[in-house]
Tab-separated table of C-alpha atoms in Angstrom:
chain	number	residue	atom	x	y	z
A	1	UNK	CA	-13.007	27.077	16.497
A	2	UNK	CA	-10.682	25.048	14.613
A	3	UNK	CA	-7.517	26.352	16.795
A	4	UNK	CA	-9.894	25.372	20.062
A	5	UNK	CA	-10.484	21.423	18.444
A	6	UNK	CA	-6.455	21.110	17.523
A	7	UNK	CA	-5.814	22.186	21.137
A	8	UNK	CA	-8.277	19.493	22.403
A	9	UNK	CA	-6.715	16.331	19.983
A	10	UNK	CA	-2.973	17.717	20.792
A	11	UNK	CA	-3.859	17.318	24.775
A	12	UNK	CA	-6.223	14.113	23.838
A	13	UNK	CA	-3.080	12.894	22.103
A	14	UNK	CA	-0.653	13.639	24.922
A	15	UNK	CA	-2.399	12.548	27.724
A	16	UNK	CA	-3.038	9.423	25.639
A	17	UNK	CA	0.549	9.099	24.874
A	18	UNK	CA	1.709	9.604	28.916
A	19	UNK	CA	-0.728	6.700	29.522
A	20	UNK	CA	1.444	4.870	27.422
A	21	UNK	CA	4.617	5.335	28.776
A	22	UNK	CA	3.282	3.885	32.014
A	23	UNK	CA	1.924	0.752	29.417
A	24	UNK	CA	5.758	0.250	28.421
A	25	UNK	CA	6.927	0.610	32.475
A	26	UNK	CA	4.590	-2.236	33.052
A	27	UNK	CA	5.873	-3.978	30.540
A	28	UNK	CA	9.258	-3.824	31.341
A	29	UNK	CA	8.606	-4.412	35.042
A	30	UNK	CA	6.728	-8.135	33.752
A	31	UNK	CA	9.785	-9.033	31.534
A	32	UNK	CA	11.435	-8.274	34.633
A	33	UNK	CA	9.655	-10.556	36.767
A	34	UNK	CA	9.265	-13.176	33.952
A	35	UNK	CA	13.418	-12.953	33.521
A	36	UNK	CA	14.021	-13.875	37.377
A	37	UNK	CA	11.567	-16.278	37.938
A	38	UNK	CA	13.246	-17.990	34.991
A	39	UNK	CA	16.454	-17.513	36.630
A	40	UNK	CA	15.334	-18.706	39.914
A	41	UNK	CA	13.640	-22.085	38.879
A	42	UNK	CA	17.576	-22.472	37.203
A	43	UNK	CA	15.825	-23.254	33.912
A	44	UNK	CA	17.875	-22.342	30.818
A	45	UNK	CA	16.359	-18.943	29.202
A	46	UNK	CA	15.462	-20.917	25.430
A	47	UNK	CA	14.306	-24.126	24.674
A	48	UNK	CA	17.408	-26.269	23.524
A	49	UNK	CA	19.741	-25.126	26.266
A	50	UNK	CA	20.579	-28.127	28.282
A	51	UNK	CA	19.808	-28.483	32.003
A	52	UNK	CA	16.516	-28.119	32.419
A	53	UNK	CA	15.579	-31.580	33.390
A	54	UNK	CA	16.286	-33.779	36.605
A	55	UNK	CA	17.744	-37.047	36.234
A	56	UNK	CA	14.980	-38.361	38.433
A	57	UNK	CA	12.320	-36.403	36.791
A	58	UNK	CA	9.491	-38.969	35.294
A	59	UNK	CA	7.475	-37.514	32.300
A	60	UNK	CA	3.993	-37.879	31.143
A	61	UNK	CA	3.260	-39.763	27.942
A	62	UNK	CA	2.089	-37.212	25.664
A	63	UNK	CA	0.034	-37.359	22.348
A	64	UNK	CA	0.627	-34.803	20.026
A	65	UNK	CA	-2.382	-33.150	17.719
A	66	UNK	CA	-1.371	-31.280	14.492
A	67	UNK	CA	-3.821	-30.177	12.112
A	68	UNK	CA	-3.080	-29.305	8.828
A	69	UNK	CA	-4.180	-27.671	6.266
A	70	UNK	CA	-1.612	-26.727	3.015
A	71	UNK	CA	2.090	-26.165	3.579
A	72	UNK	CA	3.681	-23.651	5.137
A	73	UNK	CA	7.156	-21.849	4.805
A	74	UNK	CA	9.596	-24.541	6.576
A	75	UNK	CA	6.893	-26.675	7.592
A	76	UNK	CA	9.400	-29.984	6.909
A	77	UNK	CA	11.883	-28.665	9.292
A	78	UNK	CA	9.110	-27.823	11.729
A	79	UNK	CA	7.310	-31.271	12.144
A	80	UNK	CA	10.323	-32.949	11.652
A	81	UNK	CA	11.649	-31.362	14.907
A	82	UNK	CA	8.745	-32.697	16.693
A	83	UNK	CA	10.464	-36.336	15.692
A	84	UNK	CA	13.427	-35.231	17.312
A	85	UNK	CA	12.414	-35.072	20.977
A	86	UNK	CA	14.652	-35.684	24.222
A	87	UNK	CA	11.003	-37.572	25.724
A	88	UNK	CA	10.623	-41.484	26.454
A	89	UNK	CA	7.041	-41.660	25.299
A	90	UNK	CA	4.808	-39.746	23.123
A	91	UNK	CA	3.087	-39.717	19.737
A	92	UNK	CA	2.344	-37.698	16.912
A	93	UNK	CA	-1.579	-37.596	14.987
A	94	UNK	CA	-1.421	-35.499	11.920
A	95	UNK	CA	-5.150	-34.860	10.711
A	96	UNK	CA	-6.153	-33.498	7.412
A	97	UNK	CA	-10.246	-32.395	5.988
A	98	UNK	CA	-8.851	-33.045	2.381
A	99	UNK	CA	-7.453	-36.751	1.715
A	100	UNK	CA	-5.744	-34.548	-1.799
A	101	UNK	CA	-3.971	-32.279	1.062
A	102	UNK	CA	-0.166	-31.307	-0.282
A	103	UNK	CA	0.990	-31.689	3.534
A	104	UNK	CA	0.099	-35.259	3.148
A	105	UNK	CA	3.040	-35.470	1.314
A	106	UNK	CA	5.225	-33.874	3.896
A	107	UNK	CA	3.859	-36.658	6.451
A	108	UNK	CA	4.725	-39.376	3.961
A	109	UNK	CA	8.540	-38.118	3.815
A	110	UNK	CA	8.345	-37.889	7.787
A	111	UNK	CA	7.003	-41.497	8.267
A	112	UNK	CA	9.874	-42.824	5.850
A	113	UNK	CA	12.524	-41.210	7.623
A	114	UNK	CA	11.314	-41.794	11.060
A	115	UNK	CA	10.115	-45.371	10.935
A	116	UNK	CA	10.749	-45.880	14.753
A	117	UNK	CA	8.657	-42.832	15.812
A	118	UNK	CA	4.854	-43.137	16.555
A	119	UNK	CA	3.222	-41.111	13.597
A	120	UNK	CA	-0.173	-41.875	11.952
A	121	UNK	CA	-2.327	-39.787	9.902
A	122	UNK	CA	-6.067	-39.330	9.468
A	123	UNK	CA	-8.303	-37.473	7.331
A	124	UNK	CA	-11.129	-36.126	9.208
A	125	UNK	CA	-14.447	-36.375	6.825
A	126	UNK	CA	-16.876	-34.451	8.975
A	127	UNK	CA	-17.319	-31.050	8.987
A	128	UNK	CA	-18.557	-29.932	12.772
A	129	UNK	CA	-18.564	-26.628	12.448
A	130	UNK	CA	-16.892	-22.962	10.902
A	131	UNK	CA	-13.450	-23.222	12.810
A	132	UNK	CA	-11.706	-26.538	10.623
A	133	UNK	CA	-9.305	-26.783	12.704
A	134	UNK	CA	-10.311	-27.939	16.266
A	135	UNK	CA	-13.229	-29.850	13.506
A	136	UNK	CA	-10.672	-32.076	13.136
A	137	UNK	CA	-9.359	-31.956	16.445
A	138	UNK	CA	-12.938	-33.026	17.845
A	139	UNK	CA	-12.256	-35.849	14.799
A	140	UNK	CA	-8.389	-36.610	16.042
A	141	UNK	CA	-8.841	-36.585	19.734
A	142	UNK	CA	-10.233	-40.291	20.114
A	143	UNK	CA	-7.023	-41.711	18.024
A	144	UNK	CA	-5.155	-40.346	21.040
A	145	UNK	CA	-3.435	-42.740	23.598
A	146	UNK	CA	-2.378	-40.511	26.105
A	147	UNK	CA	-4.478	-38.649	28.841
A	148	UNK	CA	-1.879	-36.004	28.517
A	149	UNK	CA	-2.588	-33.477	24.705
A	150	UNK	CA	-0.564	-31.029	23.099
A	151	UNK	CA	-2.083	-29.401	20.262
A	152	UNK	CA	0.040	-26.487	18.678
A	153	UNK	CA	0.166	-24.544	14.986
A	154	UNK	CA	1.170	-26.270	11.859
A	155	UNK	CA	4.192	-23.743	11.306
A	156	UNK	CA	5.684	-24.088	15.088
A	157	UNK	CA	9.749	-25.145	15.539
A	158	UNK	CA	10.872	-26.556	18.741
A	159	UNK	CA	14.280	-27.967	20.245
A	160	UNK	CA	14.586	-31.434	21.866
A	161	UNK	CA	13.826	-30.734	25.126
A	162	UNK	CA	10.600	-29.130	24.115
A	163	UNK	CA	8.405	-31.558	25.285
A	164	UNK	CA	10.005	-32.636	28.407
A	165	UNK	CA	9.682	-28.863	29.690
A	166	UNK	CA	6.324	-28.121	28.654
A	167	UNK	CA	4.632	-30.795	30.040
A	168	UNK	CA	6.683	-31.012	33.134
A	169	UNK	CA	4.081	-28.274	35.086
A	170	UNK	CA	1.264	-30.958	34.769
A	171	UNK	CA	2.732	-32.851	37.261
A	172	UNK	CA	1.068	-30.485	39.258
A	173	UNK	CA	-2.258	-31.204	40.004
A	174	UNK	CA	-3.474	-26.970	40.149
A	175	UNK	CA	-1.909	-26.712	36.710
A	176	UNK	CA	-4.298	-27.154	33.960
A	177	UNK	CA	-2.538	-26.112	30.814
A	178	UNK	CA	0.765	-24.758	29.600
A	179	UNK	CA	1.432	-22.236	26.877
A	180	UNK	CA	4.081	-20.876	26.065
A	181	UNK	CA	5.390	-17.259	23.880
A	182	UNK	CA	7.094	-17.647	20.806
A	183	UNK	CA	9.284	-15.788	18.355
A	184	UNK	CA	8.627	-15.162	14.287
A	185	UNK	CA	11.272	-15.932	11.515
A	186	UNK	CA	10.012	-13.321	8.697
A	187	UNK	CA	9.855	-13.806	5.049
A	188	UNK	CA	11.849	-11.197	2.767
A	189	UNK	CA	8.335	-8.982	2.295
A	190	UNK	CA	8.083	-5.890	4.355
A	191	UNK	CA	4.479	-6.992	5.629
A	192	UNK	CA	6.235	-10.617	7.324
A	193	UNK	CA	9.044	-7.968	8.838
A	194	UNK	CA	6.066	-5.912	10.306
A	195	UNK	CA	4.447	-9.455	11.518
A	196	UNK	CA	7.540	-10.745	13.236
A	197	UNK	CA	8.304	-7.026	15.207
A	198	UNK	CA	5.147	-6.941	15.851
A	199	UNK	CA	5.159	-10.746	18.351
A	200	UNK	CA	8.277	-9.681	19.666
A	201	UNK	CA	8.578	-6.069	20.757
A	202	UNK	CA	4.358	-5.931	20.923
A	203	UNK	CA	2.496	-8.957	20.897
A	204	UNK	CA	4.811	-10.867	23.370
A	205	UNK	CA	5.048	-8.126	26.204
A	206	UNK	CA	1.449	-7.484	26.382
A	207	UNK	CA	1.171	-11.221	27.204
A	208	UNK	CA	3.324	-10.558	29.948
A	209	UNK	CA	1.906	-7.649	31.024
A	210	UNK	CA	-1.453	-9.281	30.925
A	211	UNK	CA	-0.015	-11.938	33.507
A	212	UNK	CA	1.304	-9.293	36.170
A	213	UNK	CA	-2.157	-7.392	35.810
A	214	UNK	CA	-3.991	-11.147	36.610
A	215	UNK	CA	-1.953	-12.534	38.525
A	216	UNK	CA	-1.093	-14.876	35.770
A	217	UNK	CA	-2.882	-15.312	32.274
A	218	UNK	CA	-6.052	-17.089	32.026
A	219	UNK	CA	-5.807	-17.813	28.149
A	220	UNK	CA	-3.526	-19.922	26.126
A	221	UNK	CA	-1.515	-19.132	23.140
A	222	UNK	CA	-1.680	-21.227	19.454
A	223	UNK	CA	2.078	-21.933	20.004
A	224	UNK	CA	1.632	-24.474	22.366
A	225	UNK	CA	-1.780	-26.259	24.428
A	226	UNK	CA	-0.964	-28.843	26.881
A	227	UNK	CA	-3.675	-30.188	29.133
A	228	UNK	CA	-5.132	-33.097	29.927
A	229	UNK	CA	-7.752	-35.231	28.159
A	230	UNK	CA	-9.809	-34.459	31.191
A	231	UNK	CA	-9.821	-30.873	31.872
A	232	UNK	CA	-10.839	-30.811	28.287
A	233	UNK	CA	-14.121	-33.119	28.630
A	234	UNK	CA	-15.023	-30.591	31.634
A	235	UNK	CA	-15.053	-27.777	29.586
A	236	UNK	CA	-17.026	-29.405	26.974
A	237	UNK	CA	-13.910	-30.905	24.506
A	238	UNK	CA	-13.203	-29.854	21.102
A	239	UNK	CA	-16.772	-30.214	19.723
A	240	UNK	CA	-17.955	-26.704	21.932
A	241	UNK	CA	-14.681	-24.774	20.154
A	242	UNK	CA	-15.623	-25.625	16.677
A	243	UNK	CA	-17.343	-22.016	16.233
A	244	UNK	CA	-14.929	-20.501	17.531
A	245	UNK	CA	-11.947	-18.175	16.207
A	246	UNK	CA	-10.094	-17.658	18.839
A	247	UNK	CA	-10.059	-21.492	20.168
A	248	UNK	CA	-6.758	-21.464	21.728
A	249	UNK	CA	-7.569	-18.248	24.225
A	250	UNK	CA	-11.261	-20.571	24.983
A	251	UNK	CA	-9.633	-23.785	25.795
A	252	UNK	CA	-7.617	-21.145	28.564
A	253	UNK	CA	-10.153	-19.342	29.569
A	254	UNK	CA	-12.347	-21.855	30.233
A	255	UNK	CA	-9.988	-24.401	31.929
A	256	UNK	CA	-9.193	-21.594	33.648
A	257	UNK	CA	-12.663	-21.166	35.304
A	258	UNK	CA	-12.393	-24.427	36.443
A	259	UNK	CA	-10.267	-23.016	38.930
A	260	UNK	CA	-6.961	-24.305	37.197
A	261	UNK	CA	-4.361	-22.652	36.855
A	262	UNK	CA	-2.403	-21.373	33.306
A	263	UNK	CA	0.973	-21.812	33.421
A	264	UNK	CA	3.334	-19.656	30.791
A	265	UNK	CA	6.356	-21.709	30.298
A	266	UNK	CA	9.849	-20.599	30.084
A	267	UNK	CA	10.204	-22.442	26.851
A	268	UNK	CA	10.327	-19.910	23.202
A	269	UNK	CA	9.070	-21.404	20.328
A	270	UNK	CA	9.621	-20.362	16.900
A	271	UNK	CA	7.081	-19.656	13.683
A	272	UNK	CA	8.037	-19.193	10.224
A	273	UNK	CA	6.078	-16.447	8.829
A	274	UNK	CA	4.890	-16.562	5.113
A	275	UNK	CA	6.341	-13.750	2.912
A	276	UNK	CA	3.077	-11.221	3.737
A	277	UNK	CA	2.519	-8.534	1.552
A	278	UNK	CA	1.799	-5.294	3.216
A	279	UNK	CA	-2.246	-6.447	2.139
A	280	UNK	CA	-1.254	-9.816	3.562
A	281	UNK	CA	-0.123	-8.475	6.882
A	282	UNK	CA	-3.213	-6.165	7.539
A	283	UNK	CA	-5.453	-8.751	7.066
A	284	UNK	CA	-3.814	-10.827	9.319
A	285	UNK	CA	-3.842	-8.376	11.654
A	286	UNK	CA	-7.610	-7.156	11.582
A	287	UNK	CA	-8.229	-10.989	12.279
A	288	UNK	CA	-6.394	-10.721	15.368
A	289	UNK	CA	-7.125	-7.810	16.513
A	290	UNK	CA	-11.343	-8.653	15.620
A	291	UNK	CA	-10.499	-11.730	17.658
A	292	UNK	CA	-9.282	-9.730	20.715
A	293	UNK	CA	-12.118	-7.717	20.279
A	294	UNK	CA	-14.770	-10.065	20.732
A	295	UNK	CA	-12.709	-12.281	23.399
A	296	UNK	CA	-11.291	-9.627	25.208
A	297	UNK	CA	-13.509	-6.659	24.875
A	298	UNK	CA	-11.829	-4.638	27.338
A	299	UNK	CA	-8.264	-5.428	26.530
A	300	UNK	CA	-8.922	-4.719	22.725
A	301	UNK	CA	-9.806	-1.075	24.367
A	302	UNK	CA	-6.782	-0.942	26.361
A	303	UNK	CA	-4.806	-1.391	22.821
A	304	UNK	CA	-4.587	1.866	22.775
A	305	UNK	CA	-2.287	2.461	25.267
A	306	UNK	CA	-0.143	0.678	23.140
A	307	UNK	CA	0.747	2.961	19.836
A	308	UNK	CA	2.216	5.497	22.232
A	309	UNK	CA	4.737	6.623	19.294
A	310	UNK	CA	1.775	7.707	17.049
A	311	UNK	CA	-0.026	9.725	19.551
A	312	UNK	CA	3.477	11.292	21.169
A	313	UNK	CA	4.168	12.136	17.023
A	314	UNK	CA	0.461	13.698	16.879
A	315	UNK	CA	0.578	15.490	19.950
A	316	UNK	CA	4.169	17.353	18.917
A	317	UNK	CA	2.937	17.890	15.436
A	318	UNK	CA	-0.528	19.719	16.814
A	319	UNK	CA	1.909	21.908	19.176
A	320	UNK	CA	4.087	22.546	15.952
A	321	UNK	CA	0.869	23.734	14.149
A	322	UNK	CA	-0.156	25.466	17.414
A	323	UNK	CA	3.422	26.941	18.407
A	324	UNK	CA	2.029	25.989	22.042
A	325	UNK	CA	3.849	23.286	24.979
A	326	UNK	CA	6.488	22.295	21.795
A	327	UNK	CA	9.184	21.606	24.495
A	328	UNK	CA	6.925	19.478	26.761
A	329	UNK	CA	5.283	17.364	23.370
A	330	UNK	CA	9.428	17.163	22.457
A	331	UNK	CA	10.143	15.680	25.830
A	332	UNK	CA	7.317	13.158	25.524
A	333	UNK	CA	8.208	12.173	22.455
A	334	UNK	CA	11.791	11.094	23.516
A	335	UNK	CA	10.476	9.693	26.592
A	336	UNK	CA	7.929	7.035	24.594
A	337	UNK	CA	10.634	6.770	22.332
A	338	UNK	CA	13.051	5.520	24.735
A	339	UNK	CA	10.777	3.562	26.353
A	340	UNK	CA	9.043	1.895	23.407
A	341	UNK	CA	12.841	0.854	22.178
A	342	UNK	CA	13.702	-0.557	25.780
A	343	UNK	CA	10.324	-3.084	26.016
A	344	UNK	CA	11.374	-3.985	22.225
A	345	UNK	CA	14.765	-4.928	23.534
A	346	UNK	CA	14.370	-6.541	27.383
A	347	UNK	CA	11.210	-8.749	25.476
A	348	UNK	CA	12.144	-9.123	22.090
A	349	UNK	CA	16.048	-9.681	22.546
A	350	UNK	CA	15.978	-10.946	26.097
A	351	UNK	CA	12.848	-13.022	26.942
A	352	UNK	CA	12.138	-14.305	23.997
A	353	UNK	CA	16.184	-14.400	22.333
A	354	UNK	CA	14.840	-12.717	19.013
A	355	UNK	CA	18.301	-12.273	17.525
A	356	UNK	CA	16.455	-10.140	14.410
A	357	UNK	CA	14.937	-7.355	16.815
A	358	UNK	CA	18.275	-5.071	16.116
A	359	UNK	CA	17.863	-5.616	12.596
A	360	UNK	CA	14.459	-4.611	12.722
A	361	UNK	CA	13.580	-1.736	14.819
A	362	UNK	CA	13.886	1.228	12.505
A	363	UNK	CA	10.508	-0.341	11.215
A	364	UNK	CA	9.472	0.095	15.155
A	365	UNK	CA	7.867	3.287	14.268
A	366	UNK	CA	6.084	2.362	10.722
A	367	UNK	CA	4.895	-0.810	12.356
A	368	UNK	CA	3.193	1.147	15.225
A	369	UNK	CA	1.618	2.948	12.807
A	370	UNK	CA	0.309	0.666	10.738
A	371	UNK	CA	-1.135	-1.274	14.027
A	372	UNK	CA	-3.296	2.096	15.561
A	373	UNK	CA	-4.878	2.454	11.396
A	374	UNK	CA	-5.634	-1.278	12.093
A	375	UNK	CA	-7.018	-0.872	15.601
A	376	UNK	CA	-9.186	1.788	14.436
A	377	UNK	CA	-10.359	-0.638	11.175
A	378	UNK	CA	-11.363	-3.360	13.829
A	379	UNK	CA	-13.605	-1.806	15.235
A	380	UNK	CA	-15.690	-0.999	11.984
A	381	UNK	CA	-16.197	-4.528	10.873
A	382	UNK	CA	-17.301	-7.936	11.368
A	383	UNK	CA	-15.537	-9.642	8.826
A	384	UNK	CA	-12.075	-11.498	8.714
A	385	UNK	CA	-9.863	-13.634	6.348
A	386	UNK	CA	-8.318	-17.085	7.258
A	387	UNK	CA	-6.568	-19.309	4.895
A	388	UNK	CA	-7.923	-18.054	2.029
A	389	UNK	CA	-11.469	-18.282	3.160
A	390	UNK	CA	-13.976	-15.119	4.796
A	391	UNK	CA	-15.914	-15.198	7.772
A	392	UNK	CA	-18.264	-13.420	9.756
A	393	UNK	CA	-17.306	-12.748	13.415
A	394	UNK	CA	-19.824	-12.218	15.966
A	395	UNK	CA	-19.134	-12.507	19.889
A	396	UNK	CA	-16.747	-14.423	19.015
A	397	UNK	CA	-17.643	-17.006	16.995
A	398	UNK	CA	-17.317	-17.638	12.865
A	399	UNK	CA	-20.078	-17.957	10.155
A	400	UNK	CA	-18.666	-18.701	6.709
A	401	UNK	CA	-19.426	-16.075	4.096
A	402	UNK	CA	-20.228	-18.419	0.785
A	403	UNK	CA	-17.735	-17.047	-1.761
């Protein structure tokens, strides 16, 4: 009996792990794609390359949103090089819940050094709902000149022509928002190493693969959110996010069932990750991963086409126990292998220019790991941890849990 069930999990886990292989040929054919079409618009292949814009080009005013909350690791560096754009026109509204905020301070040393720059700050009083963020969005959003918004994470670092590229696709009148991938700096920890191989060699390329499967993605990313003042209104504006976890994939999804279209821009951004603890870094991860699940439901399933390592390991170490098909489990081992290494390097070190992807990949396997005991935790609770503070997630949307 217990010979039949290890012969059932070590086919489960094979047949699982040949699934995946054809995951990671998707993958590589969408990095592909994503690489030429890049090439062929003649676009430079990272933000801060020159050449990307036309002499005659005109550019939208833009008003940039940042809500804060705390510091994080950089975070000068990163909103100062939003003061150091290549654009004619734009502003920049910080917004904070807590007038005693530390990155109040930060803005203070911005405003001083760039006195010509359009940069205010506001502290938003009201508390609209669970999600404090776009709260203060919903508060921010009438300081804003501009018809055209980018809102992006506190931690994000961009080159000078940032701005000019992303918003050029709104020009386009079928174009209703613009995200855009992005890279992770780690911290020295092991669990910020995991976090920063995990957006580049995992997070990153299913994104991609997600847009050759749709026909283009219908979601945006926390990187960057450009759209205009109003698309948003259509769909509602800020104040029917505020419950919301996952408020950058709603403001896509539901601009995107307007009929507009999502453009992914050929711009990488960069985020500097705290210094996660292996603790640190699973809770981060079972609050995305409990976010896909509830936005995405089927695409949280299809995760599991992703850990094809684990399952090719499981599958040879059942024949090993079994002394049954050890060649064949051998031979799909080294073929996920190979593969998983090859969408690590065409995404992380091509597409998205992640010069630490080298450095990192002997924790390819550990991370992988780590992300299928994760996947499997996900779907056995309802409750995550953000900034500090616990929630409840239910279809979607957060309910604070009173400490």
């Amino acid at each position: 009996m217990i010979q039949r069930i290890a012969m059932i999990a070590a086919l489960a886990a094979g047949a699982i792990a040949v699934c995946s292989t054809g995951y990671y040929v998707l993958c590589l054919w969408s990095a592909t794609r994503f690489l030429r079409k890049r090439k062929a618009a003649g676009k430079p292949a990272l933000s801060g390359i020159e050449g990307s814009a036309r002499p005659t080009q005109s550019f939208l005013p833009v008003s940039i949103l940042k809500p804060l909350k705390g510091t994080d690791p950089d975070m000068y560096e990163s909103l100062r090089s939003h003061c150091l754009q290549d654009h004619p026109e734009y502003e920049i509204i910080f917004g904070v819940s807590d007038p005693a905020d530390p990155a109040l301070a930060l803005i203070e040393r911005l405003t001083s050094e760039f006195r010509q720059q359009s940069i205010r700050w506001m502290v938003c009083p009201k508390n609209l709902g669970a999600n404090t963020k776009v709260s203060n969005l919903a508060q921010m959003l009438p300081e804003a000149r501009y018809e055209c918004i980018l809102v992006k994470d506190s931690d994000i670092r961009v080159q000078p022509d940032y701005l000019r590229r992303v918003t050029a696709p709104l020009a386009a009148p079928q174009v209703g928002l613009v995200t855009c991938l992005y890279r992770g700096v780690p911290g020295s920890r092991l669990g910020s190493r995991l976090e920063s191989l995990g957006i580049s060699t995992d997070f990153s390329a299913g994104v991609l693969a997600a847009r050759t499967l749709e026909g283009g993605i219908r979601f945006g990313l926390g990187s960057t959110l450009v759209f205009r003042r109003s698309d948003l209104e259509t769909v509602g504006g800020f104040e029917a996010l505020v419950d919301y976890l996952a408020d950058d994939y709603e403001i896509g999804r539901r601009i995107a069932e307007q009929g507009l279209k999502v453009e992914l821009s050929d711009v990488v951004v960069e985020t500097y990750l705290p210094a996660y603890t292996l603790r640190q870094f699973v809770d981060h991860q079972l609050r995305w991963g409990r976010t896909i699940r509830d936005s995405r439901r089927w695409g949280y399933l299809g995760l599991v086409l992703t850990f094809g390592i684990p399952w090719a390991l499981l599958a040879l170490s059942l024949s090993l126990l079994l002394s049954c098909g050890v060649l064949a489990a051998w031979a799909l081992l080294v073929a996920v292998t190979s593969l998983r290494v090859a969408v690590a390097l065409l995404v992380g070190w091509s597409v998205l220019r992640d010069r630490q992807v080298l450095r990192l990949l002997p924790l390819l396997p550990l991370r992988d790991f780590v992300a299928l005991l994760v996947w499997i935790a996900t779907l056995a609770g309802h409750t995550v941890v953000w900034r500090g503070d616990s929630f409840m997630l239910k279809d979607g949307k957060l309910a604070r849990i009173d400490s």
